[in-house]
Coordinates of C-alpha atoms and ligand atoms in Angstrom, one line a residue:
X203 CA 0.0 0.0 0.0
X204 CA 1.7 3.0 -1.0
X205 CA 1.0 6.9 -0.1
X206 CA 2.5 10.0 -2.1
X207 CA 3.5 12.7 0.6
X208 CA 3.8 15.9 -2.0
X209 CA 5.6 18.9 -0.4
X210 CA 3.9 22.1 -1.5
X211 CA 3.5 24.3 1.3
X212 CA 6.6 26.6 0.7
X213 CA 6.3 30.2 -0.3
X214 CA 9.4 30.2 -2.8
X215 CA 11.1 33.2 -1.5
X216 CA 14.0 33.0 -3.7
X217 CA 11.1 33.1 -7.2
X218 CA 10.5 36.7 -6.2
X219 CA 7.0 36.1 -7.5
X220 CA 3.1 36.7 -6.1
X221 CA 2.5 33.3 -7.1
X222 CA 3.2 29.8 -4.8
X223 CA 6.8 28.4 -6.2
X224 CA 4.7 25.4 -7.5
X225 CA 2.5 26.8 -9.7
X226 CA 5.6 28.5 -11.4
X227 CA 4.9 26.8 -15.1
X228 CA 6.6 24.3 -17.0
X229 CA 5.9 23.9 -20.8
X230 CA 2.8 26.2 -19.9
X231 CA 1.8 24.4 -16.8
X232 CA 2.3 24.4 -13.1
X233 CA 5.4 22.5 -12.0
X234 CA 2.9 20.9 -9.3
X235 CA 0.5 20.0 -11.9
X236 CA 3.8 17.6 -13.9
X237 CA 4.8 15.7 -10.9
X238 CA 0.8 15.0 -9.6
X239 CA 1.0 13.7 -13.4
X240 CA 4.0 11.0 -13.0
X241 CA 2.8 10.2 -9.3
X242 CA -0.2 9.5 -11.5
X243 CA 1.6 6.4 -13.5
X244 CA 2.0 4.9 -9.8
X245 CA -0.2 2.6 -8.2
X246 CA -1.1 4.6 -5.3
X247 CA -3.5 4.4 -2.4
X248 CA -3.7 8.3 -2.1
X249 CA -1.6 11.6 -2.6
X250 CA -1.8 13.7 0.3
X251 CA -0.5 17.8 -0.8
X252 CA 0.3 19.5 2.2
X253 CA -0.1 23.0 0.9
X254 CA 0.6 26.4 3.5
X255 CA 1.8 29.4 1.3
X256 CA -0.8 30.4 -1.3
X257 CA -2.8 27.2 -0.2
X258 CA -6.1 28.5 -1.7
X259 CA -4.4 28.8 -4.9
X260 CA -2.5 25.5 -5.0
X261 CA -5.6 23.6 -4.1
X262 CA -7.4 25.0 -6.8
X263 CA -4.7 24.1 -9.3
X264 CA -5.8 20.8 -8.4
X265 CA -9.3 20.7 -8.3
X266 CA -10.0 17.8 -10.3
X267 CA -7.1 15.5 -9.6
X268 CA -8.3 13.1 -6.8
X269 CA -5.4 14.6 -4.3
X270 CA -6.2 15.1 -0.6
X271 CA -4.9 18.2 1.1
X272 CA -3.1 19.0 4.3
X273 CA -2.8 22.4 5.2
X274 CA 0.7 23.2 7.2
X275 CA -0.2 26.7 9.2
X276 CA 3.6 27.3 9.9
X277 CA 6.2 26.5 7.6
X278 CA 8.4 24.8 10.0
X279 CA 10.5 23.2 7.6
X280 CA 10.2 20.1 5.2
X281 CA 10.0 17.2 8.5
X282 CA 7.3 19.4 10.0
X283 CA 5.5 19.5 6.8
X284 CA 5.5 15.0 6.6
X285 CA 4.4 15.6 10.2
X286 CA 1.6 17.0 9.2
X287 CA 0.3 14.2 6.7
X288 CA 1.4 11.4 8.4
X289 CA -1.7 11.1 10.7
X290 CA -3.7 10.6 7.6
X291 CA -1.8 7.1 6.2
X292 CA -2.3 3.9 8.3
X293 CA 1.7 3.3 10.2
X294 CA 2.3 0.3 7.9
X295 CA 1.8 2.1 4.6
X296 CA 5.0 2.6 3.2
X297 CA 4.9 6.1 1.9
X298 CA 7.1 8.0 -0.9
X299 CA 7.6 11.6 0.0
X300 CA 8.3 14.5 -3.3
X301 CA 9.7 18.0 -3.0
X302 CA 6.3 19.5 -5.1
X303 CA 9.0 22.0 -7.1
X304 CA 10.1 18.9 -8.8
X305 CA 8.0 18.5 -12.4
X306 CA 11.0 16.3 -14.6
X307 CA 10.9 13.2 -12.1
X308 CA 9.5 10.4 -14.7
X309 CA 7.4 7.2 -13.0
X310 CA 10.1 4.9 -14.0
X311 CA 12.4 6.4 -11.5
X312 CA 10.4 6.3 -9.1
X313 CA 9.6 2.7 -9.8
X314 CA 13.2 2.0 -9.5
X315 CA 13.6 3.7 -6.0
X316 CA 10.3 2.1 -4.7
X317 CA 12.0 -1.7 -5.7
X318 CA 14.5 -0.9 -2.6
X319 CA 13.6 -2.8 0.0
X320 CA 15.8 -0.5 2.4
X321 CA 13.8 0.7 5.4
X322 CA 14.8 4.4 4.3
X323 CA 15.4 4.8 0.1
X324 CA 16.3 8.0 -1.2
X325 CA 17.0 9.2 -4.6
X326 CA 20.6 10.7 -4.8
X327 CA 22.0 12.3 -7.9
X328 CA 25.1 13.7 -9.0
X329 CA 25.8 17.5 -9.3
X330 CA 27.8 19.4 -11.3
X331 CA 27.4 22.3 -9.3
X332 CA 25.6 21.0 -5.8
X333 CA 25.3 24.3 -4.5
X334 CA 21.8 24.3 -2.4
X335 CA 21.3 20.9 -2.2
X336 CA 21.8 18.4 0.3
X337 CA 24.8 16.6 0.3
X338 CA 25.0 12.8 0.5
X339 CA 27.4 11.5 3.4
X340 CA 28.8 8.2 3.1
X341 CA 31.2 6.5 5.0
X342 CA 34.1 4.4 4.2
X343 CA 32.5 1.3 3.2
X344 CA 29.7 3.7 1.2
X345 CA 26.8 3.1 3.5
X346 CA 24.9 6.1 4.0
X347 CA 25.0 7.9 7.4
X348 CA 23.3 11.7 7.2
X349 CA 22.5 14.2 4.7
X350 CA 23.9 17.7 5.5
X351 CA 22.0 21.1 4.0
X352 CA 24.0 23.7 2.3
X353 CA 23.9 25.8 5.3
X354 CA 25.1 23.6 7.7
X355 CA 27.8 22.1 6.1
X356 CA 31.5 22.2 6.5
X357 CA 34.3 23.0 3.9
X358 CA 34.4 19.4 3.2
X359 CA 30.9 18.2 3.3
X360 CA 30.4 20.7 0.7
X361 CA 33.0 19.2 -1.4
X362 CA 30.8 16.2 -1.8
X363 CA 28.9 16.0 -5.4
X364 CA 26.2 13.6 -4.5
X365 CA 23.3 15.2 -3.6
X366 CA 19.8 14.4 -2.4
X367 CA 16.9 14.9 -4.6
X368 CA 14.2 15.3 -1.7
X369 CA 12.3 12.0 -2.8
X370 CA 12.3 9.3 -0.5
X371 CA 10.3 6.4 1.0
X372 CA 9.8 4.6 4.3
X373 CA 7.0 2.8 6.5
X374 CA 4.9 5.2 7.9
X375 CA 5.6 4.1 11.2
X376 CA 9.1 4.5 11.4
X377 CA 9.0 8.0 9.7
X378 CA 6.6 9.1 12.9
X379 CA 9.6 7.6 15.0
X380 CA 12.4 9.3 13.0
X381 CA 10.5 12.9 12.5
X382 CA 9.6 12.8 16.5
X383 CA 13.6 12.7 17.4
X384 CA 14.3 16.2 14.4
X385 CA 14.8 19.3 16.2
X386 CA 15.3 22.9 14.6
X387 CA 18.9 23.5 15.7
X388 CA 20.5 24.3 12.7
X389 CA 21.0 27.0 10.6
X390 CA 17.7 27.5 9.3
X391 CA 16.0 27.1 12.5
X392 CA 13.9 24.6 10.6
X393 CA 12.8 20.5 11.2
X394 CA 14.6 18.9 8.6
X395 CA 13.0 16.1 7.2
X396 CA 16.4 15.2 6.2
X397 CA 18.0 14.4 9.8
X398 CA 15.6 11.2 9.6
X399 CA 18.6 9.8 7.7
X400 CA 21.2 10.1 10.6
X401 CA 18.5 8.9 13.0
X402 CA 17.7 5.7 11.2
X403 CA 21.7 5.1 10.3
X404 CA 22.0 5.4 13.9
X405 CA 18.9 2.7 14.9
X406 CA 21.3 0.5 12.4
X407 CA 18.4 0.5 9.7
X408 CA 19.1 -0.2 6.3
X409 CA 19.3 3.6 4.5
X410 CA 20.2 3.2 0.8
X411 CA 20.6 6.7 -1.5
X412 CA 19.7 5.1 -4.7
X413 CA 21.9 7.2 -7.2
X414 CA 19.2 8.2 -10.3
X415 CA 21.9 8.1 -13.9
X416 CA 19.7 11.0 -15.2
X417 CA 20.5 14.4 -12.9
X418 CA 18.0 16.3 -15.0
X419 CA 14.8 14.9 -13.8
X420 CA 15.5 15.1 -10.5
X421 CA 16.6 19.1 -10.8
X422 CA 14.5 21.3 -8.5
X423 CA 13.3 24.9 -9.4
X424 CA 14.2 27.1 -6.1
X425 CA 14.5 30.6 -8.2
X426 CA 13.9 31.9 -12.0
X427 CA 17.5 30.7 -13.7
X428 CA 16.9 27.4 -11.9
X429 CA 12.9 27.5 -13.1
X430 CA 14.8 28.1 -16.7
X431 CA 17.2 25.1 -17.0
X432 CA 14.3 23.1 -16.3
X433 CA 12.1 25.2 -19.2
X434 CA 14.6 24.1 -21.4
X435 CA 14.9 20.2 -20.2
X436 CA 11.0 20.0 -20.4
X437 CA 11.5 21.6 -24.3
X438 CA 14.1 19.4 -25.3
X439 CA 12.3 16.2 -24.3
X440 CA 9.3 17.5 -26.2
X441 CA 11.0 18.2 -29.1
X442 CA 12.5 14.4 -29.2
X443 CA 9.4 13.2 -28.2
X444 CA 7.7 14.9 -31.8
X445 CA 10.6 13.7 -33.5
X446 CA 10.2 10.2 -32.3
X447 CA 6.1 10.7 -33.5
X448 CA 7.9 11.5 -37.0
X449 CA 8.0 15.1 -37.0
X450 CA 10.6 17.2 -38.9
X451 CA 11.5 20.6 -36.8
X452 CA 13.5 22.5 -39.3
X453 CA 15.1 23.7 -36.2
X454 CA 14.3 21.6 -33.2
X455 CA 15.9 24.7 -30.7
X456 CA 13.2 27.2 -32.1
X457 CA 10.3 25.1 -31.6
X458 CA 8.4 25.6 -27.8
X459 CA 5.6 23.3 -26.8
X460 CA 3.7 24.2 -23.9
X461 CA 0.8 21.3 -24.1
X462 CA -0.1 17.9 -25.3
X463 CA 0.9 17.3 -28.8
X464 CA -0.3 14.6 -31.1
X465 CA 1.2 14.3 -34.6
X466 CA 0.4 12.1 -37.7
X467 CA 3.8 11.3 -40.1
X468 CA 6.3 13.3 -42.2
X469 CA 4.5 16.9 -40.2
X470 CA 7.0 19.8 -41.1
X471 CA 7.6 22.0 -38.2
X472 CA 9.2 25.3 -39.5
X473 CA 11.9 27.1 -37.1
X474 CA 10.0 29.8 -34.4
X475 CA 6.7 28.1 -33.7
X476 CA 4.9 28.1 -30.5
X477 CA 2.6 24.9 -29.8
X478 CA 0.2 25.3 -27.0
X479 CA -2.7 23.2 -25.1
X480 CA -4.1 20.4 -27.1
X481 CA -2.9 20.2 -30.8
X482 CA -3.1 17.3 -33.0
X483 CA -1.6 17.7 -36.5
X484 CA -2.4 14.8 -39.3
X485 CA 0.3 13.2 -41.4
X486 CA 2.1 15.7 -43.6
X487 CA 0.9 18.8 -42.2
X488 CA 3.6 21.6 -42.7
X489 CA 3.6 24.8 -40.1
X490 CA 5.3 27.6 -41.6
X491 CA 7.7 29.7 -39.7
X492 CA 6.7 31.5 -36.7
X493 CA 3.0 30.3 -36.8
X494 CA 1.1 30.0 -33.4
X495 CA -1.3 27.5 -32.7
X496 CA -3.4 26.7 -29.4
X497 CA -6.1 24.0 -29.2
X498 CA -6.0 22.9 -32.7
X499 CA -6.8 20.0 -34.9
X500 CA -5.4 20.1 -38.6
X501 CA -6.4 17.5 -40.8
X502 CA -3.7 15.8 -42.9
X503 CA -2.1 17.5 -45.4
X504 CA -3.0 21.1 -44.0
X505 CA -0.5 23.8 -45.0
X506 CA 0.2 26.9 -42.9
X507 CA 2.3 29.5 -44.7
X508 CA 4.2 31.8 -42.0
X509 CA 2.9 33.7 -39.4
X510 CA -0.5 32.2 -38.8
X511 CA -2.5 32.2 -35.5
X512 CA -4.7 29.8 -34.6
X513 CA -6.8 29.4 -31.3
X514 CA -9.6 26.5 -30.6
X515 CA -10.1 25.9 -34.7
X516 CA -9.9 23.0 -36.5
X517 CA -9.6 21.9 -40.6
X518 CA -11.2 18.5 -41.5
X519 CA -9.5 18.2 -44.6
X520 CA -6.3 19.4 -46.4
X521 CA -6.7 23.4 -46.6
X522 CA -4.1 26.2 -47.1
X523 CA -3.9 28.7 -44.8
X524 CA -1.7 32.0 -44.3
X525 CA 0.6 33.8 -44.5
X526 CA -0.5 36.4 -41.8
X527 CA -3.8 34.5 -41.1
X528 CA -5.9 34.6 -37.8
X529 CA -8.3 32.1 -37.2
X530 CA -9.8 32.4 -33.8
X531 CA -12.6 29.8 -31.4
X532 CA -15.0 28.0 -33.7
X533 CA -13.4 28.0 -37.1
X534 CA -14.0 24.9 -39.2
X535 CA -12.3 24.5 -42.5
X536 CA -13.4 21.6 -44.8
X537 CA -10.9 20.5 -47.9
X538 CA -9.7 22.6 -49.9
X539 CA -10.3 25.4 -48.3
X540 CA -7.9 28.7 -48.7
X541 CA -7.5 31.2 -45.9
X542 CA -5.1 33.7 -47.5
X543 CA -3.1 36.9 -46.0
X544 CA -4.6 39.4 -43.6
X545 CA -8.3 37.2 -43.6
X546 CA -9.5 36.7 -39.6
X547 CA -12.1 33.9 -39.6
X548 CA -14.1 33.7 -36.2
X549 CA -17.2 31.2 -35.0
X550 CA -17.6 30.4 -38.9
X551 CA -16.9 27.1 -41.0
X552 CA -16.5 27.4 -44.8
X553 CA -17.4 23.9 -46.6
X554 CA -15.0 22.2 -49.3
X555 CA -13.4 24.5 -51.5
X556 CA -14.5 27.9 -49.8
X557 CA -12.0 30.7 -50.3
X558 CA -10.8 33.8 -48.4
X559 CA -8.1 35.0 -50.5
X560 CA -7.1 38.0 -49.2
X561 CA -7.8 41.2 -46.4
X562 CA -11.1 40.0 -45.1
X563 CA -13.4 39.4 -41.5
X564 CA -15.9 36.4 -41.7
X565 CA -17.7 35.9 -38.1
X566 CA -20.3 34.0 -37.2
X567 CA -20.8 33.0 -41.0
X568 CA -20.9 29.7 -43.0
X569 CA -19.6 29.7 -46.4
X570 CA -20.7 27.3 -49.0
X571 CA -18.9 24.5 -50.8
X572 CA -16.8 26.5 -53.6
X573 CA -18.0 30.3 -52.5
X574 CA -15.6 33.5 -52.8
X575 CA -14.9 36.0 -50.7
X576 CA -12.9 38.7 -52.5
X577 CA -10.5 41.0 -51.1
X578 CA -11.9 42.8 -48.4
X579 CA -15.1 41.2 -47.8
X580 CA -16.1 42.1 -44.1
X581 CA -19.2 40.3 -42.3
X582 CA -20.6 43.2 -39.9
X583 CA -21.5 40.6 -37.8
X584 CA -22.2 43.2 -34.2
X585 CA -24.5 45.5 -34.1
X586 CA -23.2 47.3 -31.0
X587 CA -25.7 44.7 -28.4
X588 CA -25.8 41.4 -30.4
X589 CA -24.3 39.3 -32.5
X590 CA -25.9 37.9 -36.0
X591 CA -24.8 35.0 -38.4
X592 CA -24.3 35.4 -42.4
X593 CA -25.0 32.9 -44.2
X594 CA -23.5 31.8 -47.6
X595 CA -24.7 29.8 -50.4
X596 CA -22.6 27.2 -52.8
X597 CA -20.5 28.6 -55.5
X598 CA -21.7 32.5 -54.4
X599 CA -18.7 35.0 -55.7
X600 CA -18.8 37.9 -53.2
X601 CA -16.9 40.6 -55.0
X602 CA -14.0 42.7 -53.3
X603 CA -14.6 45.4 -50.8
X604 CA -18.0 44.2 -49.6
X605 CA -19.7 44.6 -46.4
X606 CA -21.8 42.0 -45.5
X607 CA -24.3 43.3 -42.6
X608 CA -25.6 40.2 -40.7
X609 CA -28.1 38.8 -40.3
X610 CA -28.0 38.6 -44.0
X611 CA -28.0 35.7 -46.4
X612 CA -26.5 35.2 -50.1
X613 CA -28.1 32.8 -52.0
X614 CA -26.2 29.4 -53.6
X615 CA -24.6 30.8 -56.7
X616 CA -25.4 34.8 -56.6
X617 CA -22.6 37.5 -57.4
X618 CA -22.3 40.2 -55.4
X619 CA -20.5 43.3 -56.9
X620 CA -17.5 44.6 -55.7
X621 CA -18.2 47.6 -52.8
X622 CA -21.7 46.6 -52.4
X623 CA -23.1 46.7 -48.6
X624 CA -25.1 43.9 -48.5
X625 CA -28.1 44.8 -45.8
X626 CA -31.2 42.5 -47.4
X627 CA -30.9 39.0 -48.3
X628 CA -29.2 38.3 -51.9
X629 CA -31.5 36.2 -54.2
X630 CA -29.2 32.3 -55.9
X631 CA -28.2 32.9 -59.3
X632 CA -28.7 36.9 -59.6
X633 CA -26.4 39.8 -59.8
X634 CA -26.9 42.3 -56.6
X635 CA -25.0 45.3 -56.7
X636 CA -25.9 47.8 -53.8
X637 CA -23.4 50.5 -54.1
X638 CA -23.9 54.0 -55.9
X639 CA -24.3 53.9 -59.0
X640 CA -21.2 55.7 -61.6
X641 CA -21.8 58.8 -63.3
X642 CA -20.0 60.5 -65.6
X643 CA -20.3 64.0 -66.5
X644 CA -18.9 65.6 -69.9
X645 CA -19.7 69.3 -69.0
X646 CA -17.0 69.3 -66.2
X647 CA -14.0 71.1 -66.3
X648 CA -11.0 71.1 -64.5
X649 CA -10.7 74.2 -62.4
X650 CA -7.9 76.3 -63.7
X651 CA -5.5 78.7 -61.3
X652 CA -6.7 82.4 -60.5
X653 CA -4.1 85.4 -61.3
X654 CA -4.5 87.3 -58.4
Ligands
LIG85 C1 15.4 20.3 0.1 C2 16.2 19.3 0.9 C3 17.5 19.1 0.3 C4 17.4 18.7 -1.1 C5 16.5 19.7 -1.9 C6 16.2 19.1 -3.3 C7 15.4 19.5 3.2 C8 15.7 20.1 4.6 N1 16.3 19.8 2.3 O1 16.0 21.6 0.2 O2 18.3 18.2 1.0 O3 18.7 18.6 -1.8 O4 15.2 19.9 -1.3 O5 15.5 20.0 -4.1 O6 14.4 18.8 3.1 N2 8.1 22.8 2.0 C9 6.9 22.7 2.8 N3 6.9 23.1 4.0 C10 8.0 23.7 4.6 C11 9.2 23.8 3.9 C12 9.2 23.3 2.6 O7 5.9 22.2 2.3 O8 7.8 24.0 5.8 C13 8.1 22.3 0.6 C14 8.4 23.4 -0.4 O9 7.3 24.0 -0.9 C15 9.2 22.6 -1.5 C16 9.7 21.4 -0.7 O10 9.1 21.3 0.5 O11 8.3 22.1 -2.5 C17 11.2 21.5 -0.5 O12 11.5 22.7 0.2 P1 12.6 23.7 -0.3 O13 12.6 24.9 0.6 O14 12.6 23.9 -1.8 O15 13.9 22.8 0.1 P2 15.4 23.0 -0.4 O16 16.0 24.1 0.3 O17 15.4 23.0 -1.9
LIG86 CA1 13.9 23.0 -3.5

């Protein structure tokens, strides 16, 4: 039976931010939010958050992910907080205890720390530079017999490379025993959960530091630079991890993904692009550079030309879109449809074949199978209080420069011409012109310069 102690109650002095350290994001999401995520690919009996600085805020974070909370009043330190938890996990659970500002960990190392069978397991790694962690001690024979924090140590003891992570596991029971011995003499003036590993080397138990070959995952994010070497871990596994789904990234440095991504084959992924909450690309889609695109699904084939921005929109067969195209929430392209330059495209769907070349608005529209919007054709779709829907027909040629004031509707296979303002509904198959009509007048001269 095992229990997930998450540690989330800190304030995070050293983020110099209003928000709980956390919640500070990750590819887009809360660091807190990652780990609750791998803990997740456990089996577990329940995760208990103890939550204290910005508790309100953390909690909600997690609304909807089954965790219980504990609320630490004080933050006494990282042993205090464990004490606070422990009353809710029965004494011979064996419980596995996470630093919360820890989002790289994956499930298969903690898999491979909770196949110890030491009464005390940590995960250890080694550190390049090990300043602010806790350093391993060892003694001769390599058994493991305290962990000293930074700001206790001595010249020596920081010398030592092998640090702690903050994850560990132990019987419930004996962590009760352990934490009830810590006291707050040190240099923080804080109970260490880590003194429970001098206490059980002492009761002779068996302590093992399992030593985790990947240092990355197990990086914690106590400040901004910190919060940015793990940014860029979380980017490069992302990247590999759309390679490995078959994606090309012209430049796999300038790509950032800050969601779940779900790509068909041979996708090309341009250099500057910015991937965000759920996006799902079918085979051969190619993203152009520096396109944008949050909550999308493009059907196979899809081409974005540069610079496109897409939000909660979705094609459902091959289309061309872009360069400098917007489309925004409820946008649904069908094949063969062509978005071009400067057109933003809002709570409308334009069947097969529909086309927006060029410098246009269409909201809260449908556009038939094969229609044209030329350059400049604007749906007034707001009159100031409410918003109205235009409607369309199949094969209707809207020309340039018209203004199509909704509620209005264009029948399958009219022609509007060019700088009409379309207020009544346009009949299939006519001509409707609604514009002023040209006059010429032969009688006019040009006016000629006064002597004065
Ligand atoms: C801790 C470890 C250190 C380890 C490092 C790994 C201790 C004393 N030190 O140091 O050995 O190398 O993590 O990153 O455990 N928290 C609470 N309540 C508190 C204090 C902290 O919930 O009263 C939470 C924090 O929100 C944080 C976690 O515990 O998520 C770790 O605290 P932090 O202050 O970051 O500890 P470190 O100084 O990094
Ligand atoms: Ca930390």
């Amino acid at each position: 039976m095992l229990n997930a102690i998450v540690l989330a109650a800190g304030e995070g002095k050293r983020m110099k931010s209003r928000r709980p350290k956390v919640l500070q994001t990750i590819g887009g999401r809360p660091m807190l939010r990652h780990l609750i995520e791998s803990l997740d690919a456990l089996e577990t009996e329940q995760i208990l958050v103890v939550t204290g600085s910005g508790a309100e805020q953390v909690e909600a974070s997690l609304e909807d992910s089954g965790c219980r909370f504990i609320r630490q009043a004080e933050r006494l330190g990282t042993g205090h907080a464990v004490m606070q938890a422990l009353p809710k996990v029965p004494d011979d659970a064996r419980v596995l205890i996470l630093p919360g500002d820890m989002p790289l960990i994956r499930p298969e190392t903690l898999k491979s720390l909770l196949d110890s069978q030491a009464d005390l397991a940590l995960l250890s790694f080694m550190a390049d530079d090990p300043t602010g962690y806790g350093r391993i001690l060892r003694d001769a024979q390599g058994r493991v017999l305290a962990i000293r924090e930074q700001r206790d140590a001595s010249a020596d003891e920081l010398s030592v490379n092998e640090v702690n992570s903050g994850v560990m596991c132990a019987r419930a029971g004996d962590l009760s025993r352990w934490l009830d011995q810590i006291s707050d003499d040190n240099a923080q003036g804080e109970y260490y959960l880590t003194d429970c590993i001098a206490i059980a080397a002492g009761e002779g138990r068996r302590v093992d530091a399992v030593v985790a070959p990947d240092a990355e995952e197990l990086m914690g994010a106590n400040d901004r630079a910190q919060l940015a070497r793990l940014e860029a871990v979380f980017q490069n596994r992302a990247r590999q991890a759309l390679m490995a789904q078959g994606v090309t990234l012209a430049d796999p440095s300038r790509v950032i993904v800050r969601g779940r991504i779900n790509c068909g084959q041979d996708v090309f992924i341009d250099a500057d692009v910015l991937l965000q909450g759920d996006v799902t690309l079918g085979d051969n889609v190619q993203i152009g550079q520096g396109c944008v695109l949050g909550n999308c699904s493009l059907a196979s084939g899809t081409q974005l030309a540069p610079y496109t921005v897409i939000e909660s929109a979705s094609t459902t067969g091959a289309c061309t879109v872009g360069p400098f195209a917007r489309l925004r929430p409820g946008t649904e392209l069908a094949e063969g449809v062509k978005i071009g330059n400067f057109v933003e495209v809002k709570n409308a769907r334009f069947e097969r074949g529909a086309k927006a070349s060029h410098l246009s608005y269409v909201g809260d529209a449908r556009v038939g199978e094969g229609a044209n919007l030329g350059a400049g054709t604007i749906t007034c779709n707001y009159d100031g209080v409410n918003k109205h829907r235009t409607r369309i027909g199949k094969d209707a040629f809207v020309g340039s420069n018209t203004a199509l004031v909704a509620p209005v509707e264009i029948g399958d296979g009219a022609t509007i011409g060019a700088g009409s303002v379309i207020t009544q509904s346009a009949p299939a198959d006519a001509l409707t012109v609604a514009r002023a009509r040209q006059r010429s007048f032969k009688a006019w001269k040009r006016p000629e310069k006064k002597d004065n």
